[in-house]
Amino acid sequence: MATDAGWRIVPGDLADPHIIALLQTHVATATADMPRESCHALDVGGLQKPELTFWAVWEGDSLLGVGALKDLGDGEGEVKSMHVAAAARGRGVGSAIVAHILATARARGYRRLYLETGGIPYFAPARALYAAHGFVECAAYRGYVPDPNSVFMTLELRV
């Protein structure tokens, strides 16, 4: 899928070295200031599950960001592994990924999405991005436990 900005949002190749490096950065930054047990970022292995759909955003040969959608069953999904390359931040890449995930979830007939993100200041831009797309804070869901380092969010989808 091409965006208005000319980016391509395509299924991500988890063997691509650019994607592997960005996911390694994703996990490293997510765990830098939090205990590992509070970090739920998925690495390459964690994304290789049949219930996960993974996308990458490209501008030419430059990888701008990644994101995934996990099928939770019962008409619900979870946003996973959202990360925008540092050089691409502030350009709307994160918003494009979220919009793509929302469109996919609606097309699949999901009625609700969830996500978990960090509660520390580093994750404030992510929380603002999700709120701008209509996500609101909620209680821990589907096996997560309350954690002061996590913020849980949900969005009811109108299909």
CSV table of C-alpha atoms in Angstrom, one decimal:
chain,number,residue,atom,x,y,z
A,1,MET,CA,0.0,0.0,0.0
A,2,ALA,CA,1.3,3.4,-0.9
A,3,THR,CA,0.7,6.4,1.4
A,4,ASP,CA,0.0,10.0,0.5
A,5,ALA,CA,3.7,10.7,1.5
A,6,GLY,CA,4.9,8.2,-1.1
A,7,TRP,CA,5.9,5.6,1.5
A,8,ARG,CA,5.2,1.9,1.0
A,9,ILE,CA,3.6,-0.1,3.8
A,10,VAL,CA,4.2,-3.7,2.9
A,11,PRO,CA,4.4,-7.1,4.7
A,12,GLY,CA,7.7,-7.0,6.6
A,13,ASP,CA,10.4,-9.5,5.8
A,14,LEU,CA,11.7,-10.7,9.2
A,15,ALA,CA,14.9,-11.9,7.5
A,16,ASP,CA,15.8,-8.5,6.1
A,17,PRO,CA,18.8,-7.1,7.9
A,18,HIS,CA,17.3,-3.6,8.0
A,19,ILE,CA,14.2,-4.9,9.8
A,20,ILE,CA,16.3,-7.1,12.1
A,21,ALA,CA,18.4,-4.1,13.1
A,22,LEU,CA,15.3,-1.8,13.7
A,23,LEU,CA,13.7,-4.5,15.8
A,24,GLN,CA,16.9,-4.9,17.9
A,25,THR,CA,16.8,-1.1,18.4
A,26,HIS,CA,13.1,-1.4,19.4
A,27,VAL,CA,13.8,-4.0,22.1
A,28,ALA,CA,16.9,-2.3,23.3
A,29,THR,CA,15.2,1.1,23.7
A,30,ALA,CA,12.1,-0.4,25.3
A,31,THR,CA,14.2,-2.2,27.9
A,32,ALA,CA,16.8,0.6,28.5
A,33,ASP,CA,15.0,2.3,31.4
A,34,MET,CA,12.6,-0.5,32.5
A,35,PRO,CA,12.9,-3.9,34.1
A,36,ARG,CA,12.8,-6.6,31.4
A,37,GLU,CA,9.7,-8.1,33.0
A,38,SER,CA,7.9,-4.8,32.3
A,39,CYS,CA,8.9,-4.8,28.6
A,40,HIS,CA,6.6,-6.6,26.2
A,41,ALA,CA,8.3,-5.6,22.9
A,42,LEU,CA,8.6,-8.5,20.5
A,43,ASP,CA,11.8,-9.4,18.8
A,44,VAL,CA,12.1,-11.2,15.4
A,45,GLY,CA,11.3,-14.6,17.0
A,46,GLY,CA,8.3,-13.2,18.8
A,47,LEU,CA,6.9,-11.8,15.6
A,48,GLN,CA,7.1,-15.2,13.8
A,49,LYS,CA,3.7,-16.4,15.0
A,50,PRO,CA,0.7,-17.2,12.8
A,51,GLU,CA,-1.5,-14.9,14.7
A,52,LEU,CA,0.7,-11.9,14.0
A,53,THR,CA,0.7,-9.7,10.8
A,54,PHE,CA,3.8,-7.6,10.5
A,55,TRP,CA,4.4,-4.6,8.2
A,56,ALA,CA,7.3,-2.3,7.3
A,57,VAL,CA,7.2,1.2,6.0
A,58,TRP,CA,9.7,2.1,3.3
A,59,GLU,CA,10.8,5.2,1.5
A,60,GLY,CA,12.8,4.0,-1.4
A,61,ASP,CA,15.5,1.8,0.2
A,62,SER,CA,15.1,3.4,3.7
A,63,LEU,CA,13.2,1.6,6.4
A,64,LEU,CA,11.1,4.2,8.2
A,65,GLY,CA,9.2,2.0,10.7
A,66,VAL,CA,7.4,-1.2,11.6
A,67,GLY,CA,4.3,-2.3,13.3
A,68,ALA,CA,2.2,-5.5,13.8
A,69,LEU,CA,-1.3,-6.6,14.6
A,70,LYS,CA,-1.9,-9.7,16.7
A,71,ASP,CA,-5.2,-11.6,16.4
A,72,LEU,CA,-6.5,-12.2,19.9
A,73,GLY,CA,-9.6,-14.1,18.7
A,74,ASP,CA,-13.2,-13.2,19.5
A,75,GLY,CA,-13.1,-10.1,17.2
A,76,GLU,CA,-10.2,-8.5,19.1
A,77,GLY,CA,-6.7,-7.6,18.2
A,78,GLU,CA,-3.6,-6.1,19.7
A,79,VAL,CA,-1.2,-3.5,18.3
A,80,LYS,CA,2.4,-4.8,18.7
A,81,SER,CA,6.0,-3.8,18.0
A,82,MET,CA,5.4,-0.3,16.8
A,83,HIS,CA,8.7,1.5,16.2
A,84,VAL,CA,9.7,4.4,14.0
A,85,ALA,CA,13.4,4.8,13.1
A,86,ALA,CA,14.9,7.8,14.9
A,87,ALA,CA,15.7,9.6,11.6
A,88,ALA,CA,12.1,9.3,10.5
A,89,ARG,CA,10.4,10.6,13.7
A,90,GLY,CA,8.1,13.6,13.4
A,91,ARG,CA,7.2,12.9,9.8
A,92,GLY,CA,3.9,11.0,10.4
A,93,VAL,CA,5.3,7.5,10.0
A,94,GLY,CA,3.9,6.3,13.3
A,95,SER,CA,0.5,7.7,12.4
A,96,ALA,CA,0.6,6.0,9.0
A,97,ILE,CA,1.4,2.6,10.6
A,98,VAL,CA,-1.4,3.0,13.2
A,99,ALA,CA,-3.9,4.0,10.4
A,100,HIS,CA,-2.9,1.0,8.4
A,101,ILE,CA,-3.3,-1.3,11.4
A,102,LEU,CA,-6.7,0.2,12.1
A,103,ALA,CA,-7.9,-0.2,8.5
A,104,THR,CA,-6.7,-3.8,8.5
A,105,ALA,CA,-8.5,-4.5,11.8
A,106,ARG,CA,-11.7,-3.0,10.5
A,107,ALA,CA,-11.4,-5.0,7.2
A,108,ARG,CA,-11.1,-8.2,9.3
A,109,GLY,CA,-14.2,-7.3,11.3
A,110,TYR,CA,-12.4,-6.7,14.6
A,111,ARG,CA,-14.6,-4.9,17.1
A,112,ARG,CA,-11.8,-3.9,19.6
A,113,LEU,CA,-8.1,-3.3,19.6
A,114,TYR,CA,-5.8,-3.2,22.6
A,115,LEU,CA,-2.2,-2.2,23.2
A,116,GLU,CA,0.4,-2.0,25.9
A,117,THR,CA,3.1,0.7,25.9
A,118,GLY,CA,5.5,2.1,28.4
A,119,GLY,CA,4.5,4.3,31.2
A,120,ILE,CA,7.8,6.1,31.5
A,121,PRO,CA,8.4,9.6,29.9
A,122,TYR,CA,10.3,8.0,26.9
A,123,PHE,CA,7.0,6.5,25.8
A,124,ALA,CA,5.0,9.8,26.1
A,125,PRO,CA,5.0,10.4,22.3
A,126,ALA,CA,3.7,6.9,21.7
A,127,ARG,CA,0.9,7.4,24.2
A,128,ALA,CA,0.0,10.7,22.5
A,129,LEU,CA,0.0,9.0,19.1
A,130,TYR,CA,-2.3,6.3,20.2
A,131,ALA,CA,-4.6,8.8,21.9
A,132,ALA,CA,-4.7,10.9,18.7
A,133,HIS,CA,-6.1,7.8,17.0
A,134,GLY,CA,-8.8,7.4,19.6
A,135,PHE,CA,-7.2,4.9,22.0
A,136,VAL,CA,-8.0,5.4,25.7
A,137,GLU,CA,-6.4,4.0,28.8
A,138,CYS,CA,-7.9,0.7,30.2
A,139,ALA,CA,-7.1,-2.0,32.7
A,140,ALA,CA,-4.6,-4.7,32.0
A,141,TYR,CA,-6.1,-7.2,29.5
A,142,ARG,CA,-5.6,-10.8,28.2
A,143,GLY,CA,-2.9,-12.1,30.6
A,144,TYR,CA,-1.1,-8.8,31.3
A,145,VAL,CA,-0.9,-7.8,34.9
A,146,PRO,CA,-1.0,-4.2,36.3
A,147,ASP,CA,2.4,-2.7,36.1
A,148,PRO,CA,3.5,0.9,37.0
A,149,ASN,CA,5.8,0.7,33.9
A,150,SER,CA,2.9,-0.1,31.5
A,151,VAL,CA,0.0,1.8,30.1
A,152,PHE,CA,-2.8,-0.3,28.6
A,153,MET,CA,-5.0,1.3,26.0
A,154,THR,CA,-8.0,0.2,24.0
A,155,LEU,CA,-10.1,1.3,21.0
A,156,GLU,CA,-13.6,0.2,20.1
A,157,LEU,CA,-13.8,-0.1,16.3
A,158,ARG,CA,-16.8,0.8,14.3
A,159,VAL,CA,-16.8,-1.4,11.2
